[in-house]
mmCIF file of C-alpha atoms in Angstrom:
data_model
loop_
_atom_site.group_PDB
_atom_site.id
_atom_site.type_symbol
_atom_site.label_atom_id
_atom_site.label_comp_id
_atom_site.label_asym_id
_atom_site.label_seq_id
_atom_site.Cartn_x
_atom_site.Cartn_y
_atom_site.Cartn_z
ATOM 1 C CA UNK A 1 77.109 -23.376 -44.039
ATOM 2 C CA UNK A 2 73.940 -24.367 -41.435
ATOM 3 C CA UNK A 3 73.397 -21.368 -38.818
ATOM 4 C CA UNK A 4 75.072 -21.364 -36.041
ATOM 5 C CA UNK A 5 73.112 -22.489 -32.636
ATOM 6 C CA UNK A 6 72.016 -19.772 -30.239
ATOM 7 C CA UNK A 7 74.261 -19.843 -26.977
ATOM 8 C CA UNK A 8 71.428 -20.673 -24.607
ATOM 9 C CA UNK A 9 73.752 -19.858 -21.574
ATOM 10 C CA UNK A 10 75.300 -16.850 -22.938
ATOM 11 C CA UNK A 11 71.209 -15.629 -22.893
ATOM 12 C CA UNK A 12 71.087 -16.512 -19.651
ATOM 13 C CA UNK A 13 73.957 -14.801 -18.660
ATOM 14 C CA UNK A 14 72.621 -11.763 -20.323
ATOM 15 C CA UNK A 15 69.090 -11.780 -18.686
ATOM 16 C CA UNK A 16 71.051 -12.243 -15.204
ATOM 17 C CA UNK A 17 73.147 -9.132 -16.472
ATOM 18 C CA UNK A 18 70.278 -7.277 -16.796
ATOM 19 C CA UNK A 19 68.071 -8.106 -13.593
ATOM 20 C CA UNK A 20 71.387 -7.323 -11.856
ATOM 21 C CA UNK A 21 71.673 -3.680 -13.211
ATOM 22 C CA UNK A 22 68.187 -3.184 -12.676
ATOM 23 C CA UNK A 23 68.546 -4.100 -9.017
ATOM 24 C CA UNK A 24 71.246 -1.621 -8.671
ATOM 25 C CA UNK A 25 68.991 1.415 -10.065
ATOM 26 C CA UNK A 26 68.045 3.105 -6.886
ATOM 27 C CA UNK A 27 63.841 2.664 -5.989
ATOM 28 C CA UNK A 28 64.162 6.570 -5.602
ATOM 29 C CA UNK A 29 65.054 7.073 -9.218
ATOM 30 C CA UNK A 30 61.897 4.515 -9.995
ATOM 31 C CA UNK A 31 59.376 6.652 -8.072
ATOM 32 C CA UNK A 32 60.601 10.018 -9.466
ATOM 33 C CA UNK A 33 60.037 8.571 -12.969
ATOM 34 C CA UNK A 34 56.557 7.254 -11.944
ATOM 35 C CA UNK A 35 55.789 10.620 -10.914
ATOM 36 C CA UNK A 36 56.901 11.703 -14.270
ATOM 37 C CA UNK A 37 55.200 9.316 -16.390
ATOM 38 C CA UNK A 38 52.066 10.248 -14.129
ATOM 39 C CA UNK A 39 52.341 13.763 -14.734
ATOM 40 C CA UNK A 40 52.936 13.572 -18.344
ATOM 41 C CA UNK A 41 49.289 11.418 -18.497
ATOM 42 C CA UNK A 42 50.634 7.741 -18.833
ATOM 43 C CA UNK A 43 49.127 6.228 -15.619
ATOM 44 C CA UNK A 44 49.986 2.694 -16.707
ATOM 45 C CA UNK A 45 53.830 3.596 -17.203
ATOM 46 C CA UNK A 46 53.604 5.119 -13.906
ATOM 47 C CA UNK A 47 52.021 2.492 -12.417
ATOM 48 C CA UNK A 48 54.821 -0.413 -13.549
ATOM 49 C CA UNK A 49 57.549 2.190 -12.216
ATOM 50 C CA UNK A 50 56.233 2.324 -8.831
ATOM 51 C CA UNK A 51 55.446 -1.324 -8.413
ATOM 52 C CA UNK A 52 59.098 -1.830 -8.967
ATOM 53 C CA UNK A 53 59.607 0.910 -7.084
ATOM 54 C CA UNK A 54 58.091 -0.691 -3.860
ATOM 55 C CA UNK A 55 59.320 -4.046 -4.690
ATOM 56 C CA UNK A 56 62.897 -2.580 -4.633
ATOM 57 C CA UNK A 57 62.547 -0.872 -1.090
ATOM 58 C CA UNK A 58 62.669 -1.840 2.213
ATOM 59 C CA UNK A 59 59.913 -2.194 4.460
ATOM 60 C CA UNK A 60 59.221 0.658 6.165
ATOM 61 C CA UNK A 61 61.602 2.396 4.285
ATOM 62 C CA UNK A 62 61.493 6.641 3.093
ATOM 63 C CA UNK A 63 60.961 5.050 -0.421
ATOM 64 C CA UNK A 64 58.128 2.508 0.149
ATOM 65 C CA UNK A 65 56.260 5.344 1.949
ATOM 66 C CA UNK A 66 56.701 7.443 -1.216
ATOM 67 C CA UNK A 67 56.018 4.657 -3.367
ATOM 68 C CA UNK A 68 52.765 3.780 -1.777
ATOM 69 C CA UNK A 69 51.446 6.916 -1.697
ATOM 70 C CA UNK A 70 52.367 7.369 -5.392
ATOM 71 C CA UNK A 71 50.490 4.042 -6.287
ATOM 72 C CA UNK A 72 47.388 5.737 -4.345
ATOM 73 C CA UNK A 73 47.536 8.523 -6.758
ATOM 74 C CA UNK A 74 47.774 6.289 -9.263
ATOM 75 C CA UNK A 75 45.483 4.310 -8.825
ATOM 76 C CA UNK A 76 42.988 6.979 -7.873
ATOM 77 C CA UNK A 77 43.355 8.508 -11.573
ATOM 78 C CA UNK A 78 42.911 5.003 -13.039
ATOM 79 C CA UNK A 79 39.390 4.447 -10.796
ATOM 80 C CA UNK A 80 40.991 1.843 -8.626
ATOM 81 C CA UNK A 81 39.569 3.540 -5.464
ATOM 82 C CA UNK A 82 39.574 0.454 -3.415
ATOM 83 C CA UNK A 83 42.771 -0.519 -4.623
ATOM 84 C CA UNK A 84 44.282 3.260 -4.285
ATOM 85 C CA UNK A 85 42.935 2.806 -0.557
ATOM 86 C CA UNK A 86 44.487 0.379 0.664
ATOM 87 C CA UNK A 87 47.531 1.573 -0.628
ATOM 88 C CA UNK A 88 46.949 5.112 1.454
ATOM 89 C CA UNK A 89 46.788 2.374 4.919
ATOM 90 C CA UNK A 90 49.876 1.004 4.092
ATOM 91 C CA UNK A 91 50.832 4.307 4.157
ATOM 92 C CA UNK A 92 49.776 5.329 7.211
ATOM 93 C CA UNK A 93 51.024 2.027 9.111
ATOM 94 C CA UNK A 94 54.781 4.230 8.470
ATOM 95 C CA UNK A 95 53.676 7.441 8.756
ATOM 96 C CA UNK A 96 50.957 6.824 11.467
ATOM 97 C CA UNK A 97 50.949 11.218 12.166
ATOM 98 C CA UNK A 98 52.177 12.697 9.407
ATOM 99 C CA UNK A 99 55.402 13.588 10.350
ATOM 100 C CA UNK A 100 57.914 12.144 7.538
ATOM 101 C CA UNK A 101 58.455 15.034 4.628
ATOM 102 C CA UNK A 102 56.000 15.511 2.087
ATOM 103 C CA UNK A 103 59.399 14.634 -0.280
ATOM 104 C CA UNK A 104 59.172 11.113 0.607
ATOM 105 C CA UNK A 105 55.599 10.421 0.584
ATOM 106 C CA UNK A 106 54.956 12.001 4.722
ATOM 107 C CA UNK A 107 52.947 15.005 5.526
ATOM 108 C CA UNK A 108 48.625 15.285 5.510
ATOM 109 C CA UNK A 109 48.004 14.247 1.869
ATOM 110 C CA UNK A 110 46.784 10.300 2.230
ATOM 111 C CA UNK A 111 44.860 11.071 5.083
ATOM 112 C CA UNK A 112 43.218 13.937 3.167
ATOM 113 C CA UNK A 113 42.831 11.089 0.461
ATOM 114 C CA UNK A 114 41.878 8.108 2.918
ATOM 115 C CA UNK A 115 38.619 11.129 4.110
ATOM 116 C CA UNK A 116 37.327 11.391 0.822
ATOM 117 C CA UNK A 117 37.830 7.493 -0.456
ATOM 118 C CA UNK A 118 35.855 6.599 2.651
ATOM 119 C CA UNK A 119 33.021 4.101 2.088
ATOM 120 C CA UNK A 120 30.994 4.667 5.731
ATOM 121 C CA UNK A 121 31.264 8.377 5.065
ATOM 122 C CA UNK A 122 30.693 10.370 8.083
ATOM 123 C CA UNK A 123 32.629 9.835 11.456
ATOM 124 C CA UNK A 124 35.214 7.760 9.398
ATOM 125 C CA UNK A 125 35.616 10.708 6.879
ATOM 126 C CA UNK A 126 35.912 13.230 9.675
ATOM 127 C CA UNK A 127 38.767 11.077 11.837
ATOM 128 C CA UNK A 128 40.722 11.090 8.377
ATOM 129 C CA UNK A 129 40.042 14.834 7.694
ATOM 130 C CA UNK A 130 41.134 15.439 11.628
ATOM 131 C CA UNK A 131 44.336 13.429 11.234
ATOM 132 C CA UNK A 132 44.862 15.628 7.765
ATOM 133 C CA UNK A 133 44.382 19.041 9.569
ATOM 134 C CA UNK A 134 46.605 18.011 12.169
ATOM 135 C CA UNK A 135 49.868 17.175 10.400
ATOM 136 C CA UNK A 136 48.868 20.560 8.349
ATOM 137 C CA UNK A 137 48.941 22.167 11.696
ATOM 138 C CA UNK A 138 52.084 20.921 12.745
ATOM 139 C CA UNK A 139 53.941 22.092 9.044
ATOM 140 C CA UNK A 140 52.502 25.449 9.861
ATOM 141 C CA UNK A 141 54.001 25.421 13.078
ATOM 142 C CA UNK A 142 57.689 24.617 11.796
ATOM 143 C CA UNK A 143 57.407 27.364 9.679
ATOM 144 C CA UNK A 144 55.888 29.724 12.416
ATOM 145 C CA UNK A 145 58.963 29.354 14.870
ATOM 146 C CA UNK A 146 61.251 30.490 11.788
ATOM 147 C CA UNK A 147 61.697 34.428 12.574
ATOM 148 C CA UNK A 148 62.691 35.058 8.993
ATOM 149 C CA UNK A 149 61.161 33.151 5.879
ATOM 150 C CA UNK A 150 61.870 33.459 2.368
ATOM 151 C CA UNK A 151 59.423 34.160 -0.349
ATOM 152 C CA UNK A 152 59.103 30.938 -1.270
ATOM 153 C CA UNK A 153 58.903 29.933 2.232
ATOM 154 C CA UNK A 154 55.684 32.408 2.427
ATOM 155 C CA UNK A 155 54.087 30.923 -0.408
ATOM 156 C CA UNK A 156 54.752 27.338 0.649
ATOM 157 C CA UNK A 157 52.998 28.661 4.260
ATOM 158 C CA UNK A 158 50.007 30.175 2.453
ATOM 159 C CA UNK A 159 49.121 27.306 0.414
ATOM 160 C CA UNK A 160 49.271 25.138 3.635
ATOM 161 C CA UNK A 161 47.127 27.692 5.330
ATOM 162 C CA UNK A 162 44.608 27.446 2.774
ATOM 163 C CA UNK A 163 44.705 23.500 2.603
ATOM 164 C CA UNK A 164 44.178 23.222 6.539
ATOM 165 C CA UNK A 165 41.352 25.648 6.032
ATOM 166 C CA UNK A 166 39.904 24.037 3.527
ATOM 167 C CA UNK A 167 40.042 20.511 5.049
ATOM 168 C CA UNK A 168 38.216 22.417 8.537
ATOM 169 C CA UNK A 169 35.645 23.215 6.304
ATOM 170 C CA UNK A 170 35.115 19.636 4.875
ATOM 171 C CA UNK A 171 34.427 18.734 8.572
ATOM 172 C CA UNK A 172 31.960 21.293 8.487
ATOM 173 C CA UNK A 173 30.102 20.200 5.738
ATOM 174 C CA UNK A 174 29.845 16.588 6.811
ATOM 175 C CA UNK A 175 28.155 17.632 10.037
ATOM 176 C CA UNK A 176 25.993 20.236 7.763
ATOM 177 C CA UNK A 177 24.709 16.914 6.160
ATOM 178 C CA UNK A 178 25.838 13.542 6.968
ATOM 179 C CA UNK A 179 26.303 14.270 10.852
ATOM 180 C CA UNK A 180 23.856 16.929 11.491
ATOM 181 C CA UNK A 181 21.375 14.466 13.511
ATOM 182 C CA UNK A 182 24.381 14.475 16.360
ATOM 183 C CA UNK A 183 24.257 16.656 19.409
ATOM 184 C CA UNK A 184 26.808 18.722 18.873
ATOM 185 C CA UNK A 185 27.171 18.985 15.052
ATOM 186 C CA UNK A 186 25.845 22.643 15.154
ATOM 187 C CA UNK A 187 28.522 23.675 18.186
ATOM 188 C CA UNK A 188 31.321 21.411 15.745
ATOM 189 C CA UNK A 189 30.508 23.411 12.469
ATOM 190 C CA UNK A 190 30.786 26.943 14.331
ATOM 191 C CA UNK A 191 34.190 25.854 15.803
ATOM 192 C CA UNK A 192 35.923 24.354 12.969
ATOM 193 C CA UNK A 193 34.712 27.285 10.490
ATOM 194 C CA UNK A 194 35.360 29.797 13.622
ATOM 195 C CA UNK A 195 39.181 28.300 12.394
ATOM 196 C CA UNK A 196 38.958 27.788 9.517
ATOM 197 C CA UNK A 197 38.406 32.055 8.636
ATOM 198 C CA UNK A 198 41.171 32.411 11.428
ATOM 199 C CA UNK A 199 43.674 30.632 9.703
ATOM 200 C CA UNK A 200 43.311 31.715 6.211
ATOM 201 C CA UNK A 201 41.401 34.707 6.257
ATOM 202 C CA UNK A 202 42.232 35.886 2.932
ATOM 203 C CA UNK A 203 40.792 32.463 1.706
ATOM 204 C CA UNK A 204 37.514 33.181 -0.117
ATOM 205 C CA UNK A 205 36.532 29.855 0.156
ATOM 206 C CA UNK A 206 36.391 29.806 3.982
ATOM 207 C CA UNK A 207 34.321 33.033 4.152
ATOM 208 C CA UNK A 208 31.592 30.639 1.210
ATOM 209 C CA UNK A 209 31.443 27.734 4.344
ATOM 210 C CA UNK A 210 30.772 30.616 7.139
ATOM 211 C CA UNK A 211 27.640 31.745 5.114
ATOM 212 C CA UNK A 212 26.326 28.540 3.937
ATOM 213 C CA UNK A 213 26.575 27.558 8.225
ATOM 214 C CA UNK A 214 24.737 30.646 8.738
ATOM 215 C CA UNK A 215 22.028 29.746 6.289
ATOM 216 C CA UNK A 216 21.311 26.669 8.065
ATOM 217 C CA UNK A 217 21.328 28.202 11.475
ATOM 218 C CA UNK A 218 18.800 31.389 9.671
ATOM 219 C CA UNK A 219 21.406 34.049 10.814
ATOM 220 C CA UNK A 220 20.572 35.300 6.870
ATOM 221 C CA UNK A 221 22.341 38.733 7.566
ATOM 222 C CA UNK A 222 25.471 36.974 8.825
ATOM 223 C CA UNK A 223 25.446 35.025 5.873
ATOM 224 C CA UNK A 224 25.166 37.857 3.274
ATOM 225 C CA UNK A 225 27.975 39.554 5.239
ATOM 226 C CA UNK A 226 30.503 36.385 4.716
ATOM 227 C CA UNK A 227 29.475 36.141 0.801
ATOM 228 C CA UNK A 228 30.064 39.758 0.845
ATOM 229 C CA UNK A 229 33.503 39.328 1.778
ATOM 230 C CA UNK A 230 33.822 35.851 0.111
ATOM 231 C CA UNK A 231 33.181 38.109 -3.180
ATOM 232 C CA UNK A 232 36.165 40.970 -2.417
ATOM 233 C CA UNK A 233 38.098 38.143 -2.047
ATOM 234 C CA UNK A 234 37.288 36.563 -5.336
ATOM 235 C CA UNK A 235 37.312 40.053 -7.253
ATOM 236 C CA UNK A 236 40.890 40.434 -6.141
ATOM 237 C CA UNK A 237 41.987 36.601 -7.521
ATOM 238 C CA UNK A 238 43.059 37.757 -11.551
ATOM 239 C CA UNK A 239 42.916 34.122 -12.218
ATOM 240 C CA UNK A 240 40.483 32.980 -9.277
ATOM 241 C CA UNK A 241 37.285 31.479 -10.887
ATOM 242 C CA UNK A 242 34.333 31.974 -8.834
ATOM 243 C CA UNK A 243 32.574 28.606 -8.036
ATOM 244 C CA UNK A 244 28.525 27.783 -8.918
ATOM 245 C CA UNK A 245 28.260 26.895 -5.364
ATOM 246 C CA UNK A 246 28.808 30.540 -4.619
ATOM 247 C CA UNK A 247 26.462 31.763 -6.743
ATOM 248 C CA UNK A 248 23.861 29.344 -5.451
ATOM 249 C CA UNK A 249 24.275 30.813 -1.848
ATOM 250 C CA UNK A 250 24.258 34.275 -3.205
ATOM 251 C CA UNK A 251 20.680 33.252 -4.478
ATOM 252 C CA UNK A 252 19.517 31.759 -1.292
ATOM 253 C CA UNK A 253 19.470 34.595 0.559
ATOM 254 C CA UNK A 254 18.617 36.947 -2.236
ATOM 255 C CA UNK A 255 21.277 38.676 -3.779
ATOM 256 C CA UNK A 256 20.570 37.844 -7.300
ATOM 257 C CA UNK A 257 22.266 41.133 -8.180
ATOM 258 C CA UNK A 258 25.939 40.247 -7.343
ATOM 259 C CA UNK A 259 25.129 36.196 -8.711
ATOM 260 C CA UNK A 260 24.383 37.587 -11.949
ATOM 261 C CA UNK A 261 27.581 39.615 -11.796
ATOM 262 C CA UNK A 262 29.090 36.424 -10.774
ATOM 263 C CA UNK A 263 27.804 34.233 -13.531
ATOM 264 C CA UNK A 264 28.824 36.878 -16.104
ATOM 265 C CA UNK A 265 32.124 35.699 -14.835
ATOM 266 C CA UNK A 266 31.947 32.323 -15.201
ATOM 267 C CA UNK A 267 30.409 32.402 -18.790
ATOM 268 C CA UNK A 268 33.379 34.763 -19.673
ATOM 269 C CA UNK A 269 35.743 31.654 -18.917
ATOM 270 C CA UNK A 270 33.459 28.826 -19.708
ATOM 271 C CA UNK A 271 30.076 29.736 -22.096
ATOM 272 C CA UNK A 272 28.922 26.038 -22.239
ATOM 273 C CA UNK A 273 28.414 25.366 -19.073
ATOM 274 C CA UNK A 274 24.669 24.430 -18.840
ATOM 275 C CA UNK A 275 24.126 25.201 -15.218
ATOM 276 C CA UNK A 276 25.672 28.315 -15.204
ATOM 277 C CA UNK A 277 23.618 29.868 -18.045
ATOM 278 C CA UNK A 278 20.236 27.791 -15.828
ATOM 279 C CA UNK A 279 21.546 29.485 -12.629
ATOM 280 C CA UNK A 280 21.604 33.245 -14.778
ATOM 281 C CA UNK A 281 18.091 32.577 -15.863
ATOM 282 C CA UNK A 282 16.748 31.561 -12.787
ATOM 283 C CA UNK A 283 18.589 34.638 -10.749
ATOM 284 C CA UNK A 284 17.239 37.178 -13.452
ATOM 285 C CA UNK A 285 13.589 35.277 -12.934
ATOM 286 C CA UNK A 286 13.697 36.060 -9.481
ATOM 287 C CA UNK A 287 15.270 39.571 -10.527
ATOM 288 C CA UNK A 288 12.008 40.159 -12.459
ATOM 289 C CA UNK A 289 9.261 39.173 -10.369
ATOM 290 C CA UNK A 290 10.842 41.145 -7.553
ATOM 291 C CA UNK A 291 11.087 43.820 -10.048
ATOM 292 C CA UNK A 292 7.430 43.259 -11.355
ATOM 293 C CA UNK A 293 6.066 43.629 -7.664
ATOM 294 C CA UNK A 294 7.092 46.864 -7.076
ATOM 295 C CA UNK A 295 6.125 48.380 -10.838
ATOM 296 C CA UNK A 296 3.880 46.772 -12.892
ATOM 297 C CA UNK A 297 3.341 48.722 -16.024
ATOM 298 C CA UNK A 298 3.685 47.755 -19.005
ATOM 299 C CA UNK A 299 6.979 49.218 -19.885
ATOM 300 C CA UNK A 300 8.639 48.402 -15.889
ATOM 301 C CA UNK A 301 12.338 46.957 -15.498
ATOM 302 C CA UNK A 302 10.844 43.714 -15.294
ATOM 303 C CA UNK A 303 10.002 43.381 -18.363
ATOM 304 C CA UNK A 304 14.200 43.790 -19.306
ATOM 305 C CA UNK A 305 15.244 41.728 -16.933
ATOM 306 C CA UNK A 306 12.675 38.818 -17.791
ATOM 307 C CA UNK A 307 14.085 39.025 -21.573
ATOM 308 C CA UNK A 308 17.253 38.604 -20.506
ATOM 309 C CA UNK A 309 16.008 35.743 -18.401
ATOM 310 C CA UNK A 310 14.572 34.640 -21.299
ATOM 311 C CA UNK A 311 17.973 34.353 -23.293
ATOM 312 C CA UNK A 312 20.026 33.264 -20.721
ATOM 313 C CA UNK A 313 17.381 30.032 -20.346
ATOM 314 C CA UNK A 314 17.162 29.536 -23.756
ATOM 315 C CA UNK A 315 20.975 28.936 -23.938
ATOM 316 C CA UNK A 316 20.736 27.041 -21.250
ATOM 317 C CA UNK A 317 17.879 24.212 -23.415
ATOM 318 C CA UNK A 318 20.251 24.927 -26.285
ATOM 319 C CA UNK A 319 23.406 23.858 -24.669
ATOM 320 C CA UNK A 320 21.005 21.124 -22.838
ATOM 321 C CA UNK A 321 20.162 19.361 -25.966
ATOM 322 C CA UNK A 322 23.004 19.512 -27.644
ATOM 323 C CA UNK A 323 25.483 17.723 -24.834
ATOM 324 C CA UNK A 324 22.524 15.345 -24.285
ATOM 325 C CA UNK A 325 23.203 16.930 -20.186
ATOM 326 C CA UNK A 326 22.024 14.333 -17.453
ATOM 327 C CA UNK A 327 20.271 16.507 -15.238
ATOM 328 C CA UNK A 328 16.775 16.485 -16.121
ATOM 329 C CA UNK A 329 15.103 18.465 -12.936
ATOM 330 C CA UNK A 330 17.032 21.329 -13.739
ATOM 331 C CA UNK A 331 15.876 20.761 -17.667
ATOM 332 C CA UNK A 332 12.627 20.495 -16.303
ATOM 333 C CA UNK A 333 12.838 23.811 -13.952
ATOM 334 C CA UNK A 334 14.193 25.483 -17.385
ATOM 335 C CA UNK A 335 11.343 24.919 -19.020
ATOM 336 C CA UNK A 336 8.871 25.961 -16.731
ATOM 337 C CA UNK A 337 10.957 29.382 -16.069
ATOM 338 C CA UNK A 338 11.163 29.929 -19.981
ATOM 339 C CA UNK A 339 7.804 29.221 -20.226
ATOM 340 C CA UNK A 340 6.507 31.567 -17.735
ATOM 341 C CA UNK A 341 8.603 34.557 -18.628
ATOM 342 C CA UNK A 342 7.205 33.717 -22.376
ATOM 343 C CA UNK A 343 4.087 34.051 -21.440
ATOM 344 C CA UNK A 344 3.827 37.372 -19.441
ATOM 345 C CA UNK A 345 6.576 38.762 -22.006
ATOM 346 C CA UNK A 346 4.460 37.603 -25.498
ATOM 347 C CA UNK A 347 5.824 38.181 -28.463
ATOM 348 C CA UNK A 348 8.588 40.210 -27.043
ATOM 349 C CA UNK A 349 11.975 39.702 -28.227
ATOM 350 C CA UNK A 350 14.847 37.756 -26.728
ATOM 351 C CA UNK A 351 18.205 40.071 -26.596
ATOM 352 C CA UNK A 352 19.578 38.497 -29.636
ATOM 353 C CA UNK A 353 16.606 38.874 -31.880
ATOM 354 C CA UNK A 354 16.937 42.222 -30.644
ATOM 355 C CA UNK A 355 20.131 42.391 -32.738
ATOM 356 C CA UNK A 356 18.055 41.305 -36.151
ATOM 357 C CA UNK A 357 20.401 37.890 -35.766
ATOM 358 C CA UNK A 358 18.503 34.379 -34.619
ATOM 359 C CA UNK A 359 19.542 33.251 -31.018
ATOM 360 C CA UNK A 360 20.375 30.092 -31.631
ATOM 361 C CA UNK A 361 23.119 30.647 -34.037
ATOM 362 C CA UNK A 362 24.643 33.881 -32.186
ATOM 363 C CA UNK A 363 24.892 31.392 -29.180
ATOM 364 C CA UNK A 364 26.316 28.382 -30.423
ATOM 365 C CA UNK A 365 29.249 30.546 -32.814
ATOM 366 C CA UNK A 366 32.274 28.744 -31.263
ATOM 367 C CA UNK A 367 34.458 31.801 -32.910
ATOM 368 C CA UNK A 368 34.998 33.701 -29.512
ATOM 369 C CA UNK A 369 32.547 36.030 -30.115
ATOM 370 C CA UNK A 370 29.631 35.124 -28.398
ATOM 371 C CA UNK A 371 27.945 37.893 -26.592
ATOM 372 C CA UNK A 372 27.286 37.970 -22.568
ATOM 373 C CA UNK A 373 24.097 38.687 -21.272
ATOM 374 C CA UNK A 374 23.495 40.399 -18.302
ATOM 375 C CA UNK A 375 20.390 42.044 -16.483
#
């Protein structure tokens, strides 16, 4: 008996079916599984969902706001930054202030995005940034004129005080460096940090941006002051990972003492980091020579400290040769440290061949037990 012929209408009639039930799934439902798919690491899923997502939803519409943003994020992770930006101004052309809930694709975030994705940089960046901190300021305010909030309420209202701090600082930096040839970038950078450690006080990060403003202005006191209270703030974070840049200030205005305490930190969480074991080398360098000033016999505290300058930099070539690292001034500036601690030092030991064990295998044991140096 010959096969029997497909029903080319019935297929029809299913494929109509189909588009028909897909029409009726709500564009909501599509954007909460793109955010899903997203989350879960499958950008390209997520991407399909929200294009259907925004093709399903009406212009102007709570949906094609939170679609759009969501295909900003998207396309961000994928490196679509042009793409992801224009996106983010679609965006904005519905939610011009910021004003719509975060739920539905409102609130500071795509301006926040639109600052950093900005190709001119500088007074484009900063109206972006501005337009960020301002719907910020207005979700803080909502939640100010509540007399009683919740817990989660107070958590919600910290981590938006910290984000509208954080974005004042941003502004700061940009007239640190790309805007500091304007008139008034030095008054700018004192008001918007002058905020920024008024509205989240408790917000290390804040207290880093005072100090590296007071650097450039040579108020070098001032600065140590905020790092000093930048580090409380860090010590009482259990989780809270100091960052390099903090240790780099610390350095600048020569308190080499608490950056070393600091980088012991860091390689407790991370010991591959190349720049981190430079940045203890270089600190315990400067440590040394200080050191070596004041007492220069033979047996002096210098003399410690440069060995374990000498071990920390060592790691630091070690770990630079082996991840074939990009940076080659600071391979360079390695070098020259190592070899000039070398030199006055001899044939004194590292702190590892100190322990009868060679340095480059008690460094690169990926057991756990690797030791941490300090001066």
């Amino acid at each position: 008996m010959a096969p029997t012929r497909p029903n080319k209408k019935s297929k029809k009639g299913d494929k109509g079916a189909a588009s028909a039930d897909d029409s009726k799934v709500s564009p909501l439902l599509y954007v909460k599984a793109a955010e899903t798919q997203l989350q879960a690491g499958n950008p390209s899923d997520a991407l399909e969902l929200a294009k259907k997502a925004l093709s399903q939803s009406q212009t102007g519409s709570d949906t094609a706001l939170a679609a759009l943003n969501l295909l900003g994020q998207i396309n961000i992770e994928i490196g679509e930054f042009e793409t992801a930006r224009s996106f983010f101004l679609k965006a904005v052309a519905i939610d011009e202030d910021g004003s719509r809930s975060d739920e539905t694709g409102g609130g500071p975030e795509k301006f926040l995005c639109l600052a950093q994705l900005s190709e001119e940089g500088g007074l484009d960046s900063v109206k972006w940034f501005e337009k960020g901190a301002a719907a910020l300021k207005a979700q803080i305010q909502k939640f100010d004129d509540v007399k009683k909030l919740s817990d989660e309420q107070e958590i919600l209202v910290d981590e938006l005080r910290q984000k509208h701090a954080m974005t004042l600082c941003a502004v700061s930096e940009i007239y640190m460096t790309d805007l500091s040839w304007e008139a008034d970038a030095e008054a700018r950078c004192e008001a918007l940090v002058t905020e920024a450690t008024m509205v989240a006080p408790d917000f290390a990060e804040t207290w880093q941006t005072l100090a590296s403003v007071r650097i450039s202005q040579e108020r070098f006191d001032d600065a140590k002051a905020a790092l000093i209270r930048s580090l409380e703030l860090w010590k009482d974070l259990p989780t809270g990972i100091p960052p390099v840049g903090l240790v780099r200030l610390l350095m600048e205005v020569g308190m080499e003492q608490e950056a070393i305490e600091v980088l012991e930190r860091l390689v407790g969480e991370d010991d591959h980091s190349v720049e981190v074991w430079y940045l203890g080398g270089w600190g315990l360098y400067v440590m040394g020579e200080k050191q070596k000033q004041q007492d220069s016999s033979e047996g002096g505290e210098w003399k410690s400290t440069w060995i374990s300058s000498k071990t920390w930099l060592t790691q630091c070539l070690n770990l630079f040769k082996k991840q074939d690292y990009e940076d080659d001034r600071l391979g360079e500036h390695a070098n020259e440290l190592l070899a000039a601690v070398t030199k006055d030092l001899g044939d004194a030991p590292s702190e590892d061949e100190d322990d009868g064990d060679d340095g480059d295998e008690v460094w690169e044991d990926e057991d756990g037990s690797d030791e941490e140096m300090g001066g």
